[in-house]
Amino acid sequence: MKQIWDVDELAKHWSLKFEETRLLKTKPARNHLPFAVQLKFYQNTGRFPSTINEIPETPLHYLADQLDADVSGFRDYEWSGRTGARHRKEILNFLGIRRVSATDKHAFSDWLVNTLYPHGSDPADATEAAFGWFQQRQVECPADKELERLVRSSFQQFELHLYQRCADSLSTDSKMLMESSLSNDAEGVSFGDLKAGPGRTGLESVLKEVEKLNFIRSLHLPVDMFASFSTKVLQRYRQRANSESAWEMRQHPWTIRYGLYAVFLYSRQREIIDGLIELFIQIVHRLSARSERRLVKTLLADFQKVHGKTALLFRIAEAVLNNPEGLVKEVVYPVAGEDTLKSLLKEFKSSGPAYQQQVHKIIRSSYSNHYRRMLPKILDALTFCSGNSRHHPVLDALDWLKDHESSTQRYIQLEDSIPVEGVIQPKWHDIVIEEHQGEKRINRINYEICVMQALRNRLRSKEVWVVDADRYRNPDDDLPQDFDANREDYYRDLGQTTDATAFVSQLRDDMNAALEALNRDMPKNRKVKILSQGKNRGSAPISSKSPTFFRYYNLSSG
């Protein structure tokens, strides 16, 4: 039971009603407080306190004030004696609680196996939930040892049923492959390989991850069945299998071995797919980021910003028009020297279309010399989908690349019906699309790079999702499968209302209150400086005791 209670909670849960105080008239005054404590404790928890230390101090004093009783003599009460037992029996009779029967125990066990444990609860959770379950049915909760036996036997029954269900769903060929991977001299992918991480990023590690993925797929696991399992259940048995060696796995009875291994493989499949997607996203980002850093570093080495470019252009134009037949070094250099013109050219290259061309040139070089061997292996191992037709051009572009994977064609004619809109970013159009003999074409490698960048952006926003992934799964699967049927329960667990209007109204009130507090307190806050100009017009320095990743809080410049 929680230890901290506010005034409203005390009044609601610990106030004695008239009919409850009448029970105290036949008892000595010294027993009034212990009797009332046990009565209210049972009403709030569905059980009696096992020790006096379970009783919170605040509710105890709240009851004592109602009864005008002395708390100091509270510990002298015979909790485990005949008086305590008689009082507890009287409380149960008053509340209409009947003794537990074999039928009640069987119903409780069925509820654990079919309702509670499938949602990821463990025996400790079941013990806590038991008191409420029996109280709701006005049945006396079994004694501690009997309850523990019921909870653990039900959990064992749930586990055996889960293992059996998983094992029965596997084909004979799948079981043979699983046994082979558990052997000491496993050929191909072993249990140890499946447990291991990808290691250092490279073509070899990508191929190893793809090999693991292909092995798991060859088992034809019942994905739909596993998708119906609670995430907590999957995590529990995935961790259990991961903590064991191949030898320990072989010691289990075949039902447990296949069931435990199947859950582990299903979870690993999702993890491997997520890992490949993360690697793809990082590589594509690295291509652009590193290319820009390399180029900026080169440009900054000899970059000098030219000021007054408009006036300079006017003076050059005036000088050229006054002497159109003169030499450049005689007409232009006196107005704008050679060094000034070189700086002007470098400044243009660092910000104009030429800059983007150089960035793309470096990206192309990195991709074709290294990453082009790796990324297609990742894409071939994954199946991409989207529920929005707006993003289908990216999927169509992927299909085109896969269909022409073995082609040696260097250029693609735009008339070949390859997707362009939604695939090639506007800033790259003039760079990657070329004119050749009156026809537009695009270099094959340039197109691949554009497709990779478009796919990365859509994966990050989940506009494109991946079959059998976890983090990058279909967004429609983010909600629990039983959400519609148990919508009110989920909203209650989240502490939210199902009334959209009330939710928005509360959110608006909270935002208004926060903004008013900010507006009211900001002028008086000596730690905040608001400047009239500059990039960071508002900043609040944070002390050195604050987290190292957060040293300044920048305010909106409004």
mmCIF file with all atom_site columns, N, CA and C in Angstrom, residues 421-474:
data_model
loop_
_atom_site.group_PDB
_atom_site.id
_atom_site.type_symbol
_atom_site.label_atom_id
_atom_site.label_alt_id
_atom_site.label_comp_id
_atom_site.label_asym_id
_atom_site.label_entity_id
_atom_site.label_seq_id
_atom_site.pdbx_PDB_ins_code
_atom_site.Cartn_x
_atom_site.Cartn_y
_atom_site.Cartn_z
_atom_site.occupancy
_atom_site.B_iso_or_equiv
_atom_site.pdbx_formal_charge
_atom_site.auth_seq_id
_atom_site.auth_comp_id
_atom_site.auth_asym_id
_atom_site.auth_atom_id
_atom_site.pdbx_PDB_model_num
ATOM 1   N N  . GLU A 1 421 ? 9.640  12.364 -59.795 1.00 0.00 ? 421 GLU A N  1
ATOM 2   C CA . GLU A 1 421 ? 8.967  13.192 -58.792 1.00 0.00 ? 421 GLU A CA 1
ATOM 3   C C  . GLU A 1 421 ? 8.806  12.395 -57.494 1.00 0.00 ? 421 GLU A C  1
ATOM 4   N N  . GLY A 1 422 ? 9.201  13.019 -56.404 1.00 0.00 ? 422 GLY A N  1
ATOM 5   C CA . GLY A 1 422 ? 9.127  12.344 -55.117 1.00 0.00 ? 422 GLY A CA 1
ATOM 6   C C  . GLY A 1 422 ? 10.340 11.490 -54.820 1.00 0.00 ? 422 GLY A C  1
ATOM 7   N N  . VAL A 1 423 ? 11.250 11.377 -55.790 1.00 0.00 ? 423 VAL A N  1
ATOM 8   C CA . VAL A 1 423 ? 12.466 10.587 -55.607 1.00 0.00 ? 423 VAL A CA 1
ATOM 9   C C  . VAL A 1 423 ? 13.699 11.484 -55.621 1.00 0.00 ? 423 VAL A C  1
ATOM 10  N N  . ILE A 1 424 ? 13.794 12.335 -56.640 1.00 0.00 ? 424 ILE A N  1
ATOM 11  C CA . ILE A 1 424 ? 14.937 13.245 -56.755 1.00 0.00 ? 424 ILE A CA 1
ATOM 12  C C  . ILE A 1 424 ? 14.574 14.575 -56.105 1.00 0.00 ? 424 ILE A C  1
ATOM 13  N N  . GLN A 1 425 ? 15.344 14.994 -55.114 1.00 0.00 ? 425 GLN A N  1
ATOM 14  C CA . GLN A 1 425 ? 15.076 16.251 -54.429 1.00 0.00 ? 425 GLN A CA 1
ATOM 15  C C  . GLN A 1 425 ? 15.257 17.421 -55.400 1.00 0.00 ? 425 GLN A C  1
ATOM 16  N N  . PRO A 1 426 ? 14.435 18.466 -55.250 1.00 0.00 ? 426 PRO A N  1
ATOM 17  C CA . PRO A 1 426 ? 14.530 19.621 -56.166 1.00 0.00 ? 426 PRO A CA 1
ATOM 18  C C  . PRO A 1 426 ? 15.934 20.199 -56.268 1.00 0.00 ? 426 PRO A C  1
ATOM 19  N N  . LYS A 1 427 ? 16.687 20.212 -55.166 1.00 0.00 ? 427 LYS A N  1
ATOM 20  C CA . LYS A 1 427 ? 18.017 20.833 -55.203 1.00 0.00 ? 427 LYS A CA 1
ATOM 21  C C  . LYS A 1 427 ? 19.006 20.032 -56.042 1.00 0.00 ? 427 LYS A C  1
ATOM 22  N N  . TRP A 1 428 ? 18.677 18.744 -56.311 1.00 0.00 ? 428 TRP A N  1
ATOM 23  C CA . TRP A 1 428 ? 19.577 17.911 -57.113 1.00 0.00 ? 428 TRP A CA 1
ATOM 24  C C  . TRP A 1 428 ? 19.156 17.842 -58.580 1.00 0.00 ? 428 TRP A C  1
ATOM 25  N N  . HIS A 1 429 ? 17.982 18.347 -58.938 1.00 0.00 ? 429 HIS A N  1
ATOM 26  C CA . HIS A 1 429 ? 17.453 18.193 -60.299 1.00 0.00 ? 429 HIS A CA 1
ATOM 27  C C  . HIS A 1 429 ? 18.458 18.648 -61.355 1.00 0.00 ? 429 HIS A C  1
ATOM 28  N N  . ASP A 1 430 ? 18.927 19.887 -61.226 1.00 0.00 ? 430 ASP A N  1
ATOM 29  C CA . ASP A 1 430 ? 19.808 20.447 -62.251 1.00 0.00 ? 430 ASP A CA 1
ATOM 30  C C  . ASP A 1 430 ? 21.184 19.793 -62.249 1.00 0.00 ? 430 ASP A C  1
ATOM 31  N N  . ILE A 1 431 ? 21.507 19.089 -61.166 1.00 0.00 ? 431 ILE A N  1
ATOM 32  C CA . ILE A 1 431 ? 22.830 18.478 -61.060 1.00 0.00 ? 431 ILE A CA 1
ATOM 33  C C  . ILE A 1 431 ? 22.855 17.073 -61.648 1.00 0.00 ? 431 ILE A C  1
ATOM 34  N N  . VAL A 1 432 ? 21.824 16.277 -61.360 1.00 0.00 ? 432 VAL A N  1
ATOM 35  C CA . VAL A 1 432 ? 21.857 14.861 -61.759 1.00 0.00 ? 432 VAL A CA 1
ATOM 36  C C  . VAL A 1 432 ? 21.159 14.600 -63.092 1.00 0.00 ? 432 VAL A C  1
ATOM 37  N N  . ILE A 1 433 ? 20.243 15.485 -63.501 1.00 0.00 ? 433 ILE A N  1
ATOM 38  C CA . ILE A 1 433 ? 19.549 15.284 -64.780 1.00 0.00 ? 433 ILE A CA 1
ATOM 39  C C  . ILE A 1 433 ? 20.314 16.024 -65.876 1.00 0.00 ? 433 ILE A C  1
ATOM 40  N N  . GLU A 1 434 ? 20.736 15.282 -66.880 1.00 0.00 ? 434 GLU A N  1
ATOM 41  C CA . GLU A 1 434 ? 21.579 15.836 -67.940 1.00 0.00 ? 434 GLU A CA 1
ATOM 42  C C  . GLU A 1 434 ? 20.819 15.889 -69.265 1.00 0.00 ? 434 GLU A C  1
ATOM 43  N N  . GLU A 1 435 ? 21.296 16.757 -70.142 1.00 0.00 ? 435 GLU A N  1
ATOM 44  C CA . GLU A 1 435 ? 20.799 16.837 -71.523 1.00 0.00 ? 435 GLU A CA 1
ATOM 45  C C  . GLU A 1 435 ? 21.818 16.156 -72.429 1.00 0.00 ? 435 GLU A C  1
ATOM 46  N N  . HIS A 1 436 ? 21.359 15.195 -73.245 1.00 0.00 ? 436 HIS A N  1
ATOM 47  C CA . HIS A 1 436 ? 22.266 14.496 -74.163 1.00 0.00 ? 436 HIS A CA 1
ATOM 48  C C  . HIS A 1 436 ? 21.550 14.250 -75.479 1.00 0.00 ? 436 HIS A C  1
ATOM 49  N N  . GLN A 1 437 ? 22.035 14.920 -76.524 1.00 0.00 ? 437 GLN A N  1
ATOM 50  C CA . GLN A 1 437 ? 21.451 14.789 -77.863 1.00 0.00 ? 437 GLN A CA 1
ATOM 51  C C  . GLN A 1 437 ? 19.947 15.069 -77.843 1.00 0.00 ? 437 GLN A C  1
ATOM 52  N N  . GLY A 1 438 ? 19.587 16.111 -77.100 1.00 0.00 ? 438 GLY A N  1
ATOM 53  C CA . GLY A 1 438 ? 18.195 16.540 -77.063 1.00 0.00 ? 438 GLY A CA 1
ATOM 54  C C  . GLY A 1 438 ? 17.302 15.732 -76.143 1.00 0.00 ? 438 GLY A C  1
ATOM 55  N N  . GLU A 1 439 ? 17.855 14.750 -75.449 1.00 0.00 ? 439 GLU A N  1
ATOM 56  C CA . GLU A 1 439 ? 17.061 13.926 -74.537 1.00 0.00 ? 439 GLU A CA 1
ATOM 57  C C  . GLU A 1 439 ? 17.618 14.047 -73.116 1.00 0.00 ? 439 GLU A C  1
ATOM 58  N N  . LYS A 1 440 ? 16.711 13.940 -72.151 1.00 0.00 ? 440 LYS A N  1
ATOM 59  C CA . LYS A 1 440 ? 17.124 14.012 -70.754 1.00 0.00 ? 440 LYS A CA 1
ATOM 60  C C  . LYS A 1 440 ? 17.472 12.616 -70.252 1.00 0.00 ? 440 LYS A C  1
ATOM 61  N N  . ARG A 1 441 ? 18.545 12.556 -69.498 1.00 0.00 ? 441 ARG A N  1
ATOM 62  C CA . ARG A 1 441 ? 18.972 11.279 -68.947 1.00 0.00 ? 441 ARG A CA 1
ATOM 63  C C  . ARG A 1 441 ? 19.587 11.515 -67.566 1.00 0.00 ? 441 ARG A C  1
ATOM 64  N N  . ILE A 1 442 ? 19.790 10.421 -66.855 1.00 0.00 ? 442 ILE A N  1
ATOM 65  C CA . ILE A 1 442 ? 20.387 10.516 -65.530 1.00 0.00 ? 442 ILE A CA 1
ATOM 66  C C  . ILE A 1 442 ? 21.373 9.377  -65.364 1.00 0.00 ? 442 ILE A C  1
ATOM 67  N N  . ASN A 1 443 ? 22.494 9.667  -64.768 1.00 0.00 ? 443 ASN A N  1
ATOM 68  C CA . ASN A 1 443 ? 23.493 8.645  -64.505 1.00 0.00 ? 443 ASN A CA 1
ATOM 69  C C  . ASN A 1 443 ? 22.947 7.624  -63.508 1.00 0.00 ? 443 ASN A C  1
ATOM 70  N N  . ARG A 1 444 ? 23.201 6.352  -63.757 1.00 0.00 ? 444 ARG A N  1
ATOM 71  C CA . ARG A 1 444 ? 22.653 5.275  -62.927 1.00 0.00 ? 444 ARG A CA 1
ATOM 72  C C  . ARG A 1 444 ? 23.069 5.434  -61.453 1.00 0.00 ? 444 ARG A C  1
ATOM 73  N N  . ILE A 1 445 ? 24.323 5.725  -61.216 1.00 0.00 ? 445 ILE A N  1
ATOM 74  C CA . ILE A 1 445 ? 24.792 5.875  -59.834 1.00 0.00 ? 445 ILE A CA 1
ATOM 75  C C  . ILE A 1 445 ? 24.134 7.083  -59.169 1.00 0.00 ? 445 ILE A C  1
ATOM 76  N N  . ASN A 1 446 ? 24.001 8.182  -59.908 1.00 0.00 ? 446 ASN A N  1
ATOM 77  C CA . ASN A 1 446 ? 23.335 9.364  -59.352 1.00 0.00 ? 446 ASN A CA 1
ATOM 78  C C  . ASN A 1 446 ? 21.901 9.048  -58.959 1.00 0.00 ? 446 ASN A C  1
ATOM 79  N N  . TYR A 1 447 ? 21.223 8.274  -59.781 1.00 0.00 ? 447 TYR A N  1
ATOM 80  C CA . TYR A 1 447 ? 19.831 7.919  -59.488 1.00 0.00 ? 447 TYR A CA 1
ATOM 81  C C  . TYR A 1 447 ? 19.759 7.038  -58.246 1.00 0.00 ? 447 TYR A C  1
ATOM 82  N N  . GLU A 1 448 ? 20.680 6.101  -58.117 1.00 0.00 ? 448 GLU A N  1
ATOM 83  C CA . GLU A 1 448 ? 20.699 5.237  -56.934 1.00 0.00 ? 448 GLU A CA 1
ATOM 84  C C  . GLU A 1 448 ? 20.860 6.072  -55.665 1.00 0.00 ? 448 GLU A C  1
ATOM 85  N N  . ILE A 1 449 ? 21.748 7.048  -55.723 1.00 0.00 ? 449 ILE A N  1
ATOM 86  C CA . ILE A 1 449 ? 21.967 7.908  -54.552 1.00 0.00 ? 449 ILE A CA 1
ATOM 87  C C  . ILE A 1 449 ? 20.692 8.659  -54.190 1.00 0.00 ? 449 ILE A C  1
ATOM 88  N N  . CYS A 1 450 ? 19.998 9.188  -55.188 1.00 0.00 ? 450 CYS A N  1
ATOM 89  C CA . CYS A 1 450 ? 18.746 9.922  -54.936 1.00 0.00 ? 450 CYS A CA 1
ATOM 90  C C  . CYS A 1 450 ? 17.694 9.007  -54.320 1.00 0.00 ? 450 CYS A C  1
ATOM 91  N N  . VAL A 1 451 ? 17.608 7.782  -54.798 1.00 0.00 ? 451 VAL A N  1
ATOM 92  C CA . VAL A 1 451 ? 16.641 6.821  -54.255 1.00 0.00 ? 451 VAL A CA 1
ATOM 93  C C  . VAL A 1 451 ? 16.972 6.517  -52.799 1.00 0.00 ? 451 VAL A C  1
ATOM 94  N N  . MET A 1 452 ? 18.257 6.323  -52.496 1.00 0.00 ? 452 MET A N  1
ATOM 95  C CA . MET A 1 452 ? 18.675 6.033  -51.118 1.00 0.00 ? 452 MET A CA 1
ATOM 96  C C  . MET A 1 452 ? 18.306 7.183  -50.183 1.00 0.00 ? 452 MET A C  1
ATOM 97  N N  . GLN A 1 453 ? 18.547 8.409  -50.626 1.00 0.00 ? 453 GLN A N  1
ATOM 98  C CA . GLN A 1 453 ? 18.240 9.568  -49.784 1.00 0.00 ? 453 GLN A CA 1
ATOM 99  C C  . GLN A 1 453 ? 16.740 9.714  -49.563 1.00 0.00 ? 453 GLN A C  1
ATOM 100 N N  . ALA A 1 454 ? 15.951 9.483  -50.618 1.00 0.00 ? 454 ALA A N  1
ATOM 101 C CA . ALA A 1 454 ? 14.492 9.580  -50.485 1.00 0.00 ? 454 ALA A CA 1
ATOM 102 C C  . ALA A 1 454 ? 13.967 8.499  -49.553 1.00 0.00 ? 454 ALA A C  1
ATOM 103 N N  . LEU A 1 455 ? 14.513 7.290  -49.663 1.00 0.00 ? 455 LEU A N  1
ATOM 104 C CA . LEU A 1 455 ? 14.073 6.191  -48.801 1.00 0.00 ? 455 LEU A CA 1
ATOM 105 C C  . LEU A 1 455 ? 14.437 6.466  -47.348 1.00 0.00 ? 455 LEU A C  1
ATOM 106 N N  . ARG A 1 456 ? 15.620 6.988  -47.108 1.00 0.00 ? 456 ARG A N  1
ATOM 107 C CA . ARG A 1 456 ? 16.033 7.308  -45.737 1.00 0.00 ? 456 ARG A CA 1
ATOM 108 C C  . ARG A 1 456 ? 15.062 8.281  -45.085 1.00 0.00 ? 456 ARG A C  1
ATOM 109 N N  . ASN A 1 457 ? 14.709 9.335  -45.791 1.00 0.00 ? 457 ASN A N  1
ATOM 110 C CA . ASN A 1 457 ? 13.807 10.344 -45.229 1.00 0.00 ? 457 ASN A CA 1
ATOM 111 C C  . ASN A 1 457 ? 12.454 9.746  -44.877 1.00 0.00 ? 457 ASN A C  1
ATOM 112 N N  . ARG A 1 458 ? 11.957 8.855  -45.701 1.00 0.00 ? 458 ARG A N  1
ATOM 113 C CA . ARG A 1 458 ? 10.626 8.281  -45.462 1.00 0.00 ? 458 ARG A CA 1
ATOM 114 C C  . ARG A 1 458 ? 10.649 7.193  -44.402 1.00 0.00 ? 458 ARG A C  1
ATOM 115 N N  . LEU A 1 459 ? 11.763 6.517  -44.257 1.00 0.00 ? 459 LEU A N  1
ATOM 116 C CA . LEU A 1 459 ? 11.885 5.544  -43.174 1.00 0.00 ? 459 LEU A CA 1
ATOM 117 C C  . LEU A 1 459 ? 11.902 6.246  -41.824 1.00 0.00 ? 459 LEU A C  1
ATOM 118 N N  . ARG A 1 460 ? 12.591 7.359  -41.749 1.00 0.00 ? 460 ARG A N  1
ATOM 119 C CA . ARG A 1 460 ? 12.689 8.092  -40.484 1.00 0.00 ? 460 ARG A CA 1
ATOM 120 C C  . ARG A 1 460 ? 11.337 8.641  -40.051 1.00 0.00 ? 460 ARG A C  1
ATOM 121 N N  . SER A 1 461 ? 10.504 9.005  -40.996 1.00 0.00 ? 461 SER A N  1
ATOM 122 C CA . SER A 1 461 ? 9.177  9.540  -40.670 1.00 0.00 ? 461 SER A CA 1
ATOM 123 C C  . SER A 1 461 ? 8.105  8.453  -40.667 1.00 0.00 ? 461 SER A C  1
ATOM 124 N N  . LYS A 1 462 ? 8.503  7.203  -40.915 1.00 0.00 ? 462 LYS A N  1
ATOM 125 C CA . LYS A 1 462 ? 7.602  6.044  -40.950 1.00 0.00 ? 462 LYS A CA 1
ATOM 126 C C  . LYS A 1 462 ? 6.559  6.163  -42.057 1.00 0.00 ? 462 LYS A C  1
ATOM 127 N N  . GLU A 1 463 ? 6.826  7.008  -43.055 1.00 0.00 ? 463 GLU A N  1
ATOM 128 C CA . GLU A 1 463 ? 5.953  7.052  -44.227 1.00 0.00 ? 463 GLU A CA 1
ATOM 129 C C  . GLU A 1 463 ? 6.146  5.798  -45.069 1.00 0.00 ? 463 GLU A C  1
ATOM 130 N N  . VAL A 1 464 ? 7.324  5.210  -44.949 1.00 0.00 ? 464 VAL A N  1
ATOM 131 C CA . VAL A 1 464 ? 7.609  3.885  -45.514 1.00 0.00 ? 464 VAL A CA 1
ATOM 132 C C  . VAL A 1 464 ? 7.993  2.984  -44.351 1.00 0.00 ? 464 VAL A C  1
ATOM 133 N N  . TRP A 1 465 ? 7.428  1.796  -44.298 1.00 0.00 ? 465 TRP A N  1
ATOM 134 C CA . TRP A 1 465 ? 7.728  0.867  -43.215 1.00 0.00 ? 465 TRP A CA 1
ATOM 135 C C  . TRP A 1 465 ? 8.234  -0.456 -43.782 1.00 0.00 ? 465 TRP A C  1
ATOM 136 N N  . VAL A 1 466 ? 8.733  -1.317 -42.898 1.00 0.00 ? 466 VAL A N  1
ATOM 137 C CA . VAL A 1 466 ? 9.407  -2.542 -43.321 1.00 0.00 ? 466 VAL A CA 1
ATOM 138 C C  . VAL A 1 466 ? 8.698  -3.749 -42.717 1.00 0.00 ? 466 VAL A C  1
ATOM 139 N N  . VAL A 1 467 ? 8.453  -4.736 -43.531 1.00 0.00 ? 467 VAL A N  1
ATOM 140 C CA . VAL A 1 467 ? 7.781  -5.964 -43.098 1.00 0.00 ? 467 VAL A CA 1
ATOM 141 C C  . VAL A 1 467 ? 8.643  -6.686 -42.055 1.00 0.00 ? 467 VAL A C  1
ATOM 142 N N  . ASP A 1 468 ? 8.004  -7.135 -40.960 1.00 0.00 ? 468 ASP A N  1
ATOM 143 C CA . ASP A 1 468 ? 8.632  -7.907 -39.878 1.00 0.00 ? 468 ASP A CA 1
ATOM 144 C C  . ASP A 1 468 ? 9.608  -7.087 -39.039 1.00 0.00 ? 468 ASP A C  1
ATOM 145 N N  . ALA A 1 469 ? 9.610  -5.759 -39.195 1.00 0.00 ? 469 ALA A N  1
ATOM 146 C CA . ALA A 1 469 ? 10.455 -4.910 -38.346 1.00 0.00 ? 469 ALA A CA 1
ATOM 147 C C  . ALA A 1 469 ? 9.736  -4.638 -37.029 1.00 0.00 ? 469 ALA A C  1
ATOM 148 N N  . ASP A 1 470 ? 10.461 -4.047 -36.095 1.00 0.00 ? 470 ASP A N  1
ATOM 149 C CA . ASP A 1 470 ? 9.859  -3.662 -34.819 1.00 0.00 ? 470 ASP A CA 1
ATOM 150 C C  . ASP A 1 470 ? 9.714  -2.149 -34.765 1.00 0.00 ? 470 ASP A C  1
ATOM 151 N N  . ARG A 1 471 ? 10.813 -1.424 -34.632 1.00 0.00 ? 471 ARG A N  1
ATOM 152 C CA . ARG A 1 471 ? 10.734 0.040  -34.578 1.00 0.00 ? 471 ARG A CA 1
ATOM 153 C C  . ARG A 1 471 ? 10.235 0.630  -35.888 1.00 0.00 ? 471 ARG A C  1
ATOM 154 N N  . TYR A 1 472 ? 10.499 -0.027 -36.999 1.00 0.00 ? 472 TYR A N  1
ATOM 155 C CA . TYR A 1 472 ? 10.105 0.493  -38.311 1.00 0.00 ? 472 TYR A CA 1
ATOM 156 C C  . TYR A 1 472 ? 8.945  -0.309 -38.894 1.00 0.00 ? 472 TYR A C  1
ATOM 157 N N  . ARG A 1 473 ? 8.078  -0.773 -38.008 1.00 0.00 ? 473 ARG A N  1
ATOM 158 C CA . ARG A 1 473 ? 6.927  -1.571 -38.434 1.00 0.00 ? 473 ARG A CA 1
ATOM 159 C C  . ARG A 1 473 ? 5.832  -0.669 -38.993 1.00 0.00 ? 473 ARG A C  1
ATOM 160 N N  . ASN A 1 474 ? 4.772  -1.304 -39.461 1.00 0.00 ? 474 ASN A N  1
ATOM 161 C CA . ASN A 1 474 ? 3.597  -0.588 -39.950 1.00 0.00 ? 474 ASN A CA 1
ATOM 162 C C  . ASN A 1 474 ? 3.033  0.285  -38.823 1.00 0.00 ? 474 ASN A C  1
#
